Coordinates of C-alpha atoms in Angstrom, one line a residue:
M1 CA -24.8 73.7 -81.1
K2 CA -25.7 72.0 -84.3
K3 CA -29.0 69.9 -85.7
Y4 CA -27.9 67.4 -88.4
I5 CA -29.7 64.5 -90.3
I6 CA -27.8 62.3 -91.9
I7 CA -28.5 60.8 -95.7
I8 CA -27.2 57.3 -96.1
L9 CA -26.7 56.2 -99.6
T10 CA -25.1 53.3 -101.6
F11 CA -23.0 53.8 -104.2
L12 CA -22.1 50.6 -106.1
A13 CA -19.8 50.1 -108.8
L14 CA -21.1 50.6 -113.2
G15 CA -19.9 48.5 -114.7
S16 CA -21.0 46.4 -118.2
C17 CA -20.6 44.9 -121.0
R18 CA -19.6 46.7 -124.8
K19 CA -19.6 45.6 -127.7
D20 CA -19.4 47.4 -131.1
K21 CA -21.5 47.2 -134.1
D22 CA -23.1 49.6 -136.7
I23 CA -26.4 50.9 -137.4
T24 CA -27.6 54.1 -139.1
V25 CA -28.7 57.0 -136.4
V26 CA -29.7 59.9 -137.5
V27 CA -30.6 63.1 -134.7
D28 CA -32.5 66.0 -134.9
N29 CA -31.7 69.0 -132.6
E30 CA -34.9 70.9 -132.5
Y31 CA -37.6 70.7 -129.7
P32 CA -40.6 68.7 -130.4
T33 CA -44.2 71.2 -130.6
E34 CA -46.3 69.2 -128.5
K35 CA -45.0 68.4 -125.0
Y36 CA -47.5 66.4 -123.9
I37 CA -49.8 63.5 -124.7
N38 CA -52.8 61.5 -123.6
T39 CA -51.8 58.4 -121.9
S40 CA -52.5 55.5 -119.1
L41 CA -49.7 54.2 -116.9
K42 CA -50.4 50.6 -114.9
G43 CA -48.0 49.5 -112.9
L44 CA -47.2 47.1 -109.6
V45 CA -45.2 48.3 -106.2
V46 CA -43.3 45.0 -104.7
G47 CA -40.5 44.9 -102.2
N48 CA -38.7 42.2 -100.5
R49 CA -38.7 39.0 -102.3
D50 CA -41.5 40.4 -104.5
I51 CA -44.2 41.0 -102.1
P52 CA -46.3 43.4 -103.4
I53 CA -46.4 46.7 -101.2
E54 CA -50.3 48.1 -100.5
N55 CA -50.9 51.9 -99.8
A56 CA -47.8 53.4 -101.3
T57 CA -47.8 56.5 -102.8
V58 CA -47.5 56.7 -106.5
S59 CA -47.4 60.1 -108.2
T60 CA -46.3 61.1 -111.8
G61 CA -47.1 64.9 -113.1
D62 CA -49.8 66.5 -111.4
Y63 CA -51.4 63.1 -110.7
T64 CA -51.2 60.9 -106.9
L65 CA -53.0 57.4 -105.9
K66 CA -52.0 55.2 -103.5
T67 CA -51.6 51.3 -104.7
D68 CA -53.9 49.0 -103.8
F69 CA -54.0 45.4 -101.5
N70 CA -51.9 43.7 -104.1
G71 CA -49.4 46.4 -104.5
Y72 CA -50.9 47.7 -108.0
F73 CA -51.3 51.1 -109.2
Y74 CA -53.1 52.4 -112.8
F75 CA -53.3 56.0 -113.9
Q76 CA -55.8 56.1 -116.6
D77 CA -56.0 58.9 -119.7
I78 CA -53.3 61.3 -117.9
K79 CA -51.4 63.8 -119.6
V80 CA -47.7 63.6 -119.3
N81 CA -44.6 64.3 -121.4
K82 CA -43.8 62.9 -124.3
D83 CA -40.8 62.6 -124.3
G84 CA -40.7 61.1 -121.0
A85 CA -42.1 61.2 -117.5
T86 CA -41.1 59.9 -114.3
V87 CA -43.1 57.7 -111.3
K88 CA -42.4 58.8 -108.2
V89 CA -43.1 55.8 -104.9
S90 CA -43.1 56.4 -101.2
K91 CA -44.0 55.1 -98.3
E92 CA -42.8 55.5 -94.6
G93 CA -40.1 52.9 -94.1
Y94 CA -39.1 52.6 -98.0
R95 CA -36.5 54.4 -99.7
T96 CA -38.4 56.7 -102.1
V97 CA -37.6 55.4 -105.8
T98 CA -38.4 57.2 -108.8
K99 CA -38.4 55.6 -112.4
T100 CA -38.8 57.2 -115.8
F101 CA -41.2 55.5 -118.4
Y102 CA -42.1 56.8 -122.2
P103 CA -45.7 56.9 -123.1
Q104 CA -47.5 56.1 -126.1
L105 CA -50.4 58.2 -127.4
N106 CA -53.9 56.4 -126.3
S107 CA -51.9 53.6 -124.9
T108 CA -51.2 52.0 -121.4
T109 CA -47.5 51.2 -120.5
Y110 CA -46.8 48.8 -117.7
I111 CA -44.4 49.0 -115.4
Q112 CA -42.9 47.4 -112.1
I113 CA -41.5 49.2 -109.4
R114 CA -39.1 47.7 -106.5
M115 CA -39.1 49.6 -103.0
E116 CA -36.1 48.9 -100.6
P117 CA -36.0 49.7 -97.0
G118 CA -34.5 53.1 -95.9
H119 CA -31.3 53.4 -94.3
G120 CA -31.9 57.8 -93.4
S121 CA -31.5 58.4 -89.6
T122 CA -32.4 61.5 -87.9
I123 CA -30.2 63.0 -85.1
I124 CA -30.7 66.2 -83.4
N125 CA -28.5 67.8 -80.3
S126 CA -30.6 69.0 -77.3
G127 CA -28.3 70.7 -74.7
D128 CA -25.8 68.4 -74.3
K129 CA -27.7 65.3 -75.0
E130 CA -28.0 63.7 -78.6
K131 CA -31.2 61.6 -79.0
N132 CA -31.9 59.6 -82.4
F133 CA -35.0 59.2 -83.6
G134 CA -35.4 57.2 -86.7
S135 CA -35.8 58.4 -90.1
T136 CA -39.2 60.5 -90.2
N137 CA -41.7 62.3 -88.0
S138 CA -39.4 62.9 -85.3
Y139 CA -39.5 65.5 -82.5
A140 CA -37.1 66.5 -80.0
S141 CA -37.1 69.5 -77.3
I142 CA -35.1 72.5 -78.0
E143 CA -36.3 73.9 -74.2
G144 CA -32.9 76.6 -73.4
N145 CA -32.5 76.8 -77.2
T146 CA -33.9 79.3 -79.5
F147 CA -35.1 79.2 -83.4
E148 CA -36.5 82.3 -85.3
K149 CA -39.9 81.7 -86.7
D150 CA -41.3 84.7 -88.7
G151 CA -39.1 86.9 -87.3
E152 CA -39.8 86.0 -83.7
K153 CA -38.1 83.5 -81.4
Y154 CA -39.3 80.1 -80.8
S155 CA -38.4 77.7 -78.3
G156 CA -39.9 74.2 -77.6
E157 CA -40.9 71.1 -79.4
L158 CA -39.4 70.8 -82.7
M159 CA -40.3 68.1 -85.7
V160 CA -38.2 67.1 -87.8
N161 CA -39.3 65.0 -91.0
H162 CA -37.6 64.3 -94.2
F163 CA -37.7 61.8 -97.2
W164 CA -34.8 61.3 -100.0
T165 CA -34.5 59.4 -102.9
I166 CA -31.3 58.6 -105.5
F167 CA -31.9 57.7 -108.7
Y168 CA -30.7 53.9 -109.9
K169 CA -31.4 51.4 -113.2
D170 CA -33.0 48.7 -111.5
D171 CA -33.2 46.2 -114.5
F172 CA -29.2 45.6 -114.6
E173 CA -26.9 44.0 -112.4
S174 CA -25.3 47.1 -111.3
K175 CA -26.8 50.1 -109.9
Y176 CA -26.2 53.5 -111.7
I177 CA -26.2 56.5 -108.9
A178 CA -27.9 59.8 -110.1
H179 CA -29.7 60.5 -113.4
P180 CA -28.3 61.8 -116.3
V181 CA -31.3 65.0 -115.8
G182 CA -32.5 66.4 -112.2
Y183 CA -35.6 67.1 -111.4
D184 CA -37.9 69.3 -109.8
K185 CA -40.0 68.7 -106.9
Y186 CA -42.6 67.7 -109.3
F187 CA -39.7 65.4 -110.8
N188 CA -39.7 67.1 -114.5
L189 CA -36.6 67.0 -115.9
K190 CA -34.4 69.8 -115.5
G191 CA -30.4 69.2 -116.6
L192 CA -29.1 68.2 -113.2
N193 CA -27.1 65.6 -112.1
S194 CA -28.2 64.8 -109.2
Y195 CA -27.0 62.2 -106.5
G196 CA -30.0 62.7 -104.3
I197 CA -33.0 64.9 -103.3
V198 CA -33.8 65.9 -99.5
G199 CA -37.2 66.8 -98.6
L200 CA -36.7 68.3 -96.1
D201 CA -39.7 69.6 -93.0
L202 CA -39.0 72.0 -89.9
Q203 CA -41.8 72.4 -87.8
D204 CA -43.5 72.5 -84.4
R205 CA -46.0 70.2 -83.1
N206 CA -48.6 72.4 -84.4
G207 CA -47.4 72.3 -87.9
N208 CA -46.0 75.9 -88.3
E209 CA -42.9 75.9 -90.4
I210 CA -39.5 76.9 -88.5
E211 CA -36.9 78.6 -90.0
L212 CA -33.7 78.3 -87.9
G213 CA -31.9 81.4 -86.9
S214 CA -28.4 82.5 -88.1
D215 CA -27.1 80.7 -84.8
N216 CA -28.3 77.1 -86.1
A217 CA -28.3 75.1 -88.8
M218 CA -29.3 71.4 -90.1
E219 CA -26.2 69.5 -91.2
L220 CA -27.2 67.0 -94.0
R221 CA -24.5 64.2 -94.6
L222 CA -24.4 62.4 -97.9
I223 CA -22.2 59.2 -96.5
F224 CA -20.7 56.4 -98.1
E225 CA -21.0 53.1 -96.4
E226 CA -17.7 51.6 -95.4
K227 CA -18.2 48.7 -97.8
V228 CA -18.9 50.5 -101.0
Q229 CA -15.8 51.8 -102.5
L230 CA -15.6 55.1 -103.6
P231 CA -16.5 55.9 -107.2
E232 CA -13.9 57.6 -109.6
N233 CA -12.9 61.0 -110.3
L234 CA -15.1 61.8 -107.1
P235 CA -15.5 65.3 -106.9
Q236 CA -14.4 67.5 -103.7
K237 CA -17.2 69.7 -103.6
I238 CA -21.2 69.3 -105.1
P239 CA -23.6 72.2 -105.1
V240 CA -26.8 71.9 -103.4
W241 CA -30.0 73.5 -104.4
F242 CA -33.1 74.5 -103.2
F243 CA -35.8 74.5 -104.7
D244 CA -38.2 77.6 -105.8
D245 CA -41.8 77.1 -105.5
T246 CA -42.4 80.9 -106.6
K247 CA -39.8 81.0 -109.6
D248 CA -40.3 77.2 -110.2
K249 CA -36.8 76.1 -110.1
W250 CA -33.8 74.8 -108.4
I251 CA -31.7 77.7 -107.2
E252 CA -27.9 77.3 -105.8
K253 CA -28.0 77.8 -102.2
A254 CA -24.8 75.8 -101.1
E255 CA -22.3 73.5 -101.6
A256 CA -21.4 70.3 -99.9
V257 CA -17.5 69.6 -99.2
F258 CA -16.6 66.0 -99.0
D259 CA -14.9 65.0 -95.8
E260 CA -12.1 62.2 -97.0
E261 CA -11.4 60.6 -93.9
N262 CA -14.9 60.2 -92.7
R263 CA -16.7 59.4 -96.4
Y264 CA -19.4 61.9 -96.7
Y265 CA -20.6 65.2 -98.1
T266 CA -21.6 68.0 -95.8
V267 CA -23.7 71.2 -96.1
F268 CA -25.4 73.0 -93.5
V269 CA -29.3 74.2 -94.2
K270 CA -31.8 76.6 -92.2
K271 CA -35.1 76.5 -94.0
S272 CA -37.5 73.4 -95.2
G273 CA -37.7 72.5 -98.4
Y274 CA -36.1 69.9 -100.8
W275 CA -32.5 70.1 -101.4
N276 CA -30.7 68.9 -104.2
F277 CA -27.0 67.4 -104.4
A278 CA -26.4 68.0 -108.1
T279 CA -23.9 68.9 -110.7
P280 CA -25.5 70.9 -113.7
I281 CA -25.1 69.6 -116.9
E282 CA -25.9 71.4 -120.1
I283 CA -28.1 68.9 -122.3
A284 CA -30.2 69.5 -126.0
Y285 CA -32.9 67.5 -126.7
S286 CA -32.4 65.2 -129.6
Q287 CA -34.8 62.8 -132.0
V288 CA -33.0 59.7 -132.5
A289 CA -33.9 57.6 -135.4
V290 CA -33.0 53.4 -135.1
K291 CA -32.8 52.1 -138.7
S292 CA -31.9 49.4 -140.0
K293 CA -28.9 48.4 -142.3
N294 CA -31.5 48.6 -145.6
D295 CA -32.8 51.9 -144.1
K296 CA -35.7 50.3 -142.1
L297 CA -37.0 52.4 -139.1
L298 CA -36.8 49.8 -136.0
P299 CA -39.5 50.3 -133.6
Y300 CA -39.6 49.1 -129.7
I301 CA -35.9 48.7 -129.7
K302 CA -33.7 49.4 -126.0
A303 CA -31.5 52.2 -126.0
N304 CA -29.0 53.5 -123.2
L305 CA -27.8 56.9 -122.6
S306 CA -24.6 57.0 -120.3
T307 CA -21.4 58.6 -119.6
K308 CA -18.2 57.5 -118.0
E309 CA -17.2 61.0 -116.3
N310 CA -20.6 61.8 -114.5
N311 CA -21.6 57.9 -114.3
Y312 CA -25.5 58.3 -115.2
F313 CA -27.4 56.7 -117.1
L314 CA -30.8 56.4 -118.6
S315 CA -32.7 53.5 -120.5
L316 CA -34.8 55.0 -123.6
R317 CA -37.0 52.5 -126.6
S318 CA -38.4 53.4 -129.8
N319 CA -41.6 54.2 -130.2
S320 CA -43.5 52.6 -132.7
D321 CA -42.6 54.5 -135.2
G322 CA -39.2 54.3 -134.9
Y323 CA -37.7 57.2 -132.8
V324 CA -36.2 57.5 -129.6
N325 CA -36.9 61.0 -127.7
C326 CA -33.8 62.0 -125.5
F327 CA -31.6 64.6 -124.0
L328 CA -28.4 64.1 -124.8
P329 CA -25.9 66.0 -122.5
K330 CA -23.1 68.2 -124.3
D331 CA -19.7 66.2 -123.1
N332 CA -17.2 64.7 -125.3
N333 CA -17.9 61.0 -123.0
S334 CA -21.3 60.9 -124.1
K335 CA -22.2 57.8 -126.2
I336 CA -25.5 56.2 -126.9
E337 CA -25.7 52.2 -126.5
F338 CA -28.3 50.1 -128.2
L339 CA -29.2 47.2 -127.2
I340 CA -31.1 43.7 -129.4
D341 CA -32.0 40.9 -127.4
N342 CA -30.2 42.6 -124.2
K343 CA -26.8 42.7 -126.1
P344 CA -25.4 46.1 -125.8
I345 CA -24.1 47.9 -129.3
V346 CA -22.2 50.7 -128.4
S347 CA -20.6 54.1 -130.1
N348 CA -19.2 57.1 -129.1
I349 CA -21.7 60.1 -129.8
D350 CA -21.6 64.0 -130.5
P351 CA -24.5 65.5 -129.3
D352 CA -24.3 68.3 -132.1
A353 CA -24.1 65.9 -134.8
S354 CA -26.9 65.9 -137.3
E355 CA -26.6 62.3 -138.7
I356 CA -24.7 59.5 -136.8
K357 CA -23.2 56.3 -138.4
L358 CA -22.8 52.5 -137.0
S359 CA -23.4 49.7 -138.8
T360 CA -24.6 45.9 -137.6
I361 CA -27.0 43.8 -139.0
F362 CA -30.6 43.8 -138.2
K363 CA -32.9 40.9 -139.8
V364 CA -36.0 42.2 -140.5
L365 CA -38.1 39.6 -140.7
K366 CA -41.7 40.1 -142.9
T367 CA -44.7 38.3 -142.8
S368 CA -46.2 38.3 -145.8
G369 CA -48.1 34.7 -146.1
D370 CA -51.4 33.3 -144.1
F371 CA -51.5 31.8 -140.4
Y372 CA -53.5 28.4 -140.7
N373 CA -54.3 26.4 -138.0
C374 CA -54.1 22.1 -138.3
N375 CA -57.9 22.2 -139.4
D376 CA -56.7 24.1 -142.4
E377 CA -58.7 27.1 -141.1
K378 CA -57.4 30.4 -141.5
I379 CA -56.3 32.4 -138.4
E380 CA -57.7 36.5 -138.6
S381 CA -57.3 37.5 -135.3
G382 CA -53.8 36.0 -132.2
Y383 CA -50.7 36.5 -131.1
I384 CA -47.6 34.9 -132.0
T385 CA -44.1 35.4 -129.7
Y386 CA -41.0 35.5 -130.9
F387 CA -38.4 34.7 -127.9
T388 CA -34.7 33.9 -127.5
D389 CA -33.6 33.1 -124.1
T390 CA -33.0 36.5 -123.1
D391 CA -36.2 38.2 -124.5
S392 CA -39.7 38.2 -126.0
M393 CA -42.0 40.1 -127.5
F394 CA -45.4 39.9 -128.4
Y395 CA -47.3 40.6 -132.0
R396 CA -50.9 41.0 -132.9
I397 CA -52.3 39.2 -136.0
S398 CA -55.0 41.3 -137.2
N399 CA -56.8 40.3 -140.3
G400 CA -54.6 37.3 -141.1
K401 CA -51.7 39.3 -141.0
L402 CA -48.8 40.6 -138.5
E403 CA -49.3 44.2 -137.8
K404 CA -45.5 44.8 -137.7
N405 CA -42.7 43.3 -139.5
I406 CA -40.3 40.7 -136.7
I407 CA -37.1 42.3 -135.8
V408 CA -33.9 39.7 -134.3
S409 CA -30.2 40.6 -134.1
Q410 CA -27.8 38.8 -136.7
D411 CA -26.5 36.8 -133.5
M412 CA -29.5 34.6 -134.2
D413 CA -29.2 31.6 -136.4
E414 CA -32.9 30.3 -135.8
V415 CA -36.0 31.9 -134.5
K416 CA -38.6 30.3 -132.1
W417 CA -42.2 30.8 -132.0
F418 CA -45.3 30.2 -130.0
A419 CA -48.7 31.5 -131.5
T420 CA -52.0 31.9 -129.9
D421 CA -55.4 31.8 -132.2
L422 CA -57.7 33.7 -130.1
N423 CA -60.8 32.4 -132.4
T424 CA -59.9 28.7 -131.0
R425 CA -57.7 29.5 -127.7
V426 CA -55.5 26.7 -128.7
N427 CA -52.0 27.9 -127.9
T428 CA -49.5 26.3 -130.8
K429 CA -46.0 26.5 -131.5
I430 CA -44.2 27.1 -134.7
H431 CA -41.0 25.3 -134.4
N432 CA -37.6 26.5 -134.7
T433 CA -37.4 28.6 -137.9
H434 CA -33.5 29.1 -139.5
I435 CA -32.7 32.7 -140.9
V436 CA -31.6 32.3 -144.4
D437 CA -31.2 36.5 -144.9
D438 CA -32.5 39.5 -144.1
N439 CA -35.9 39.2 -145.8
L440 CA -36.8 36.0 -144.5
S441 CA -40.5 35.5 -145.2
L442 CA -43.0 32.8 -142.8
E443 CA -45.3 32.6 -145.7
N444 CA -48.3 30.0 -145.0
V445 CA -47.4 29.1 -141.5
F446 CA -49.3 26.1 -140.1
L447 CA -49.8 26.4 -136.2
C448 CA -49.9 22.7 -135.2
P449 CA -50.8 22.1 -131.1
E450 CA -48.0 21.4 -128.8
P451 CA -48.9 20.4 -125.4
F452 CA -50.5 22.8 -123.1
A453 CA -52.2 23.0 -119.6
I454 CA -55.2 24.5 -118.7
L455 CA -55.5 25.1 -115.2
R456 CA -59.3 26.0 -114.7
Y457 CA -60.7 26.8 -111.1
G458 CA -63.9 28.7 -109.9
E459 CA -64.8 30.9 -107.7
E460 CA -63.2 29.5 -104.0
R461 CA -60.3 29.7 -106.4
Q462 CA -60.7 25.8 -106.2
L463 CA -58.7 23.9 -108.5
L464 CA -61.6 22.5 -111.1
E465 CA -58.9 21.1 -113.9
L466 CA -55.4 20.5 -114.3
K467 CA -54.3 18.7 -117.4
G468 CA -51.8 18.5 -120.0
F469 CA -48.6 18.5 -118.4
D470 CA -45.7 16.7 -120.5
Y471 CA -42.0 16.7 -118.9
N472 CA -40.5 16.2 -122.6
D473 CA -41.6 19.1 -124.3
P474 CA -42.4 22.3 -122.5
P475 CA -46.4 23.7 -122.5
V476 CA -48.0 26.7 -122.5
L477 CA -50.3 27.2 -119.5
A478 CA -53.6 28.7 -120.0
I479 CA -55.7 29.4 -117.1
V480 CA -59.3 29.4 -117.3
F481 CA -61.7 32.0 -115.1
E482 CA -65.2 30.7 -114.9
N483 CA -66.4 33.6 -112.8
D484 CA -64.3 36.0 -114.8
N485 CA -65.1 35.2 -117.9
Y486 CA -61.4 35.6 -119.3
Y487 CA -58.5 33.1 -119.9
L488 CA -55.3 33.8 -119.7
D489 CA -52.0 33.0 -121.4
L490 CA -49.4 32.4 -119.3
G491 CA -46.0 31.5 -121.1
F492 CA -43.7 28.3 -120.7
F493 CA -43.3 25.6 -117.9
D494 CA -40.3 25.6 -116.2
F495 CA -40.5 22.9 -113.4
K496 CA -42.4 21.3 -110.8
G497 CA -41.9 21.2 -107.4
E498 CA -43.5 19.5 -104.2
S499 CA -43.5 20.0 -100.5
D500 CA -45.3 18.1 -97.5
N501 CA -48.7 20.4 -98.2
Y502 CA -48.3 21.8 -102.1
N503 CA -47.5 21.0 -105.2
F504 CA -45.8 24.1 -107.1
Y505 CA -45.7 24.9 -110.8
N506 CA -43.5 27.4 -112.5
F507 CA -44.0 28.9 -115.3
G508 CA -41.2 31.3 -116.5
Y509 CA -41.4 33.7 -113.7
T510 CA -44.6 33.0 -112.0
I511 CA -45.3 30.5 -109.4
I512 CA -48.4 28.6 -108.9
I513 CA -48.9 26.7 -105.8
V514 CA -51.9 24.2 -105.0
N515 CA -53.0 22.5 -101.7
K516 CA -52.4 18.3 -102.4
D517 CA -55.7 18.2 -99.9
D518 CA -58.2 20.5 -101.3
N519 CA -56.5 21.2 -104.7
R520 CA -57.2 25.0 -103.4
L521 CA -54.9 27.6 -105.7
F522 CA -53.1 30.0 -103.8
P523 CA -52.1 33.8 -105.3
V524 CA -49.7 33.8 -108.0
I525 CA -45.9 35.0 -107.1
N526 CA -43.9 36.9 -109.2
A527 CA -40.3 35.8 -108.8
E528 CA -37.4 37.0 -111.0
Q529 CA -35.2 34.6 -110.2
A530 CA -36.0 30.6 -109.2
I531 CA -36.6 30.1 -105.8
N532 CA -36.7 27.0 -104.0
V533 CA -39.9 25.8 -103.0
N534 CA -39.3 24.4 -99.9
E535 CA -39.5 28.1 -98.5
F536 CA -43.1 28.2 -98.8
D537 CA -44.2 26.5 -95.2
N538 CA -47.2 29.3 -95.8
P539 CA -48.0 30.2 -99.5
G540 CA -51.6 31.3 -97.8
M541 CA -49.7 34.2 -96.6
M542 CA -47.8 35.1 -99.7
R543 CA -49.6 37.7 -101.8
G544 CA -49.1 38.2 -105.7
H545 CA -50.3 38.8 -109.3
I546 CA -50.7 36.6 -112.7
E547 CA -48.9 38.3 -115.6
G548 CA -49.9 36.8 -119.4
M549 CA -52.6 38.0 -121.9
A550 CA -56.0 37.8 -121.4
F551 CA -58.8 37.0 -123.1
H552 CA -62.4 37.2 -123.7
K553 CA -64.0 34.4 -124.1
D554 CA -66.8 34.7 -126.8
S555 CA -65.2 37.7 -128.2
G556 CA -61.6 36.8 -128.2
E557 CA -60.4 40.2 -127.5
V558 CA -57.7 41.1 -125.4
I559 CA -58.3 42.5 -121.9
D560 CA -56.2 44.5 -119.8
T561 CA -55.2 42.9 -116.6

């Protein structure tokens, strides 16, 4: 008689657009001297249709907390691995999700995590009866059967509790199964290419751990759904690793065998703990300097690390100094992919190389001139936004100058700009700027007001003022919070719609709902795609969040929101 847990994982096809260009990349294979840095992490956990998930457990390193009513969490002044740390989010009824973030020293990183309903089921055989108890916290009577517990025979009620997680990238059209490195139970990097981790608890009703004897075992199945095409070069066997708490590392304990007819891997285990379906990979720490053609370091450039053979994927971003810290696998199929404006630039890489040369033209736009408003007043403090159809980035104006150069790709014939003057809180627009050469300077730029909207509401969320909409020239939205003493600058107007009872205003990814009768403002919904406004029959039941930059009314300083 066998006791088993079925774990269902969905494997999706790997695919992306590739385009060869050149940049200069330098690899330094020495390990960093300082492993941890102080940082803060703020984020939002959402489910289907972007509805926030409350009371989800969020952990990173040694820190754990719960999401609030609106799905938010905030780790303040924590110490994490500077080369990449992992956030784990779990809640009963959902798949456990992990996401890697790359911290900056003494600053706050913002992330959003999406959870999906879990697909696991627990089936326990008792005599000749099969019982299905759902995915977690399942009990089964095992009368007439015996298990060994601390060397003694045990019969009675058995509780089976398990969770599992897969690793995938959620901001691309395709999802990438597994991850370039495995994790210990605290989700630290350990050099395994993981297909999924199962956390398994076998307990009696009193919470005492049970270890199955020689005649009994739990069968774990890693199953491919029928509608999913099997990945190419699928291995016939996968090592299964058990996390040894006493040694603080993964120990290879078993081997999962692939059943081609039934489309699953199967393995038998006997004890509670963390079981990892993973293949080992040899990795080397690397620090990659991202440079332009004229040898300038490029900060905040996205980079992806992947291989076709192992089908794993890692998203990276260069830091403020223009360096990417990553783990490169030592195989012949590795490549690093840099993205500018979400357009990939790919080249094969030898992880042992001391220097990697590619070539492309990056336009580094210098801003040596001063910024003025339409009254010829110099702007000392504010923000300027460079944006394309696919990407945007904020640059701070400090003492009348931009803090860093603005980087655009060679595919851009012109650049569009919006700016916000913190002193007057007037949203202004710099019209399209045509790129002439790699060293274009924006000198003595005048920021003249464009049509913009003000949405003002009071303590009871009633709408006090809504003005400035101009459908011929998309405006910027500013929300004034009377009771919270700050302004919120929200991006670009997209469309306006209405139903029988409500008006809808869409600003980029942000939807605002206003009751026609009493002008009551409903919570803002964050949407990743256009949503049919007729679906909002009861906006009062929705929860959401506001995205943007908040400025103090008096000082003009930016406030974290």
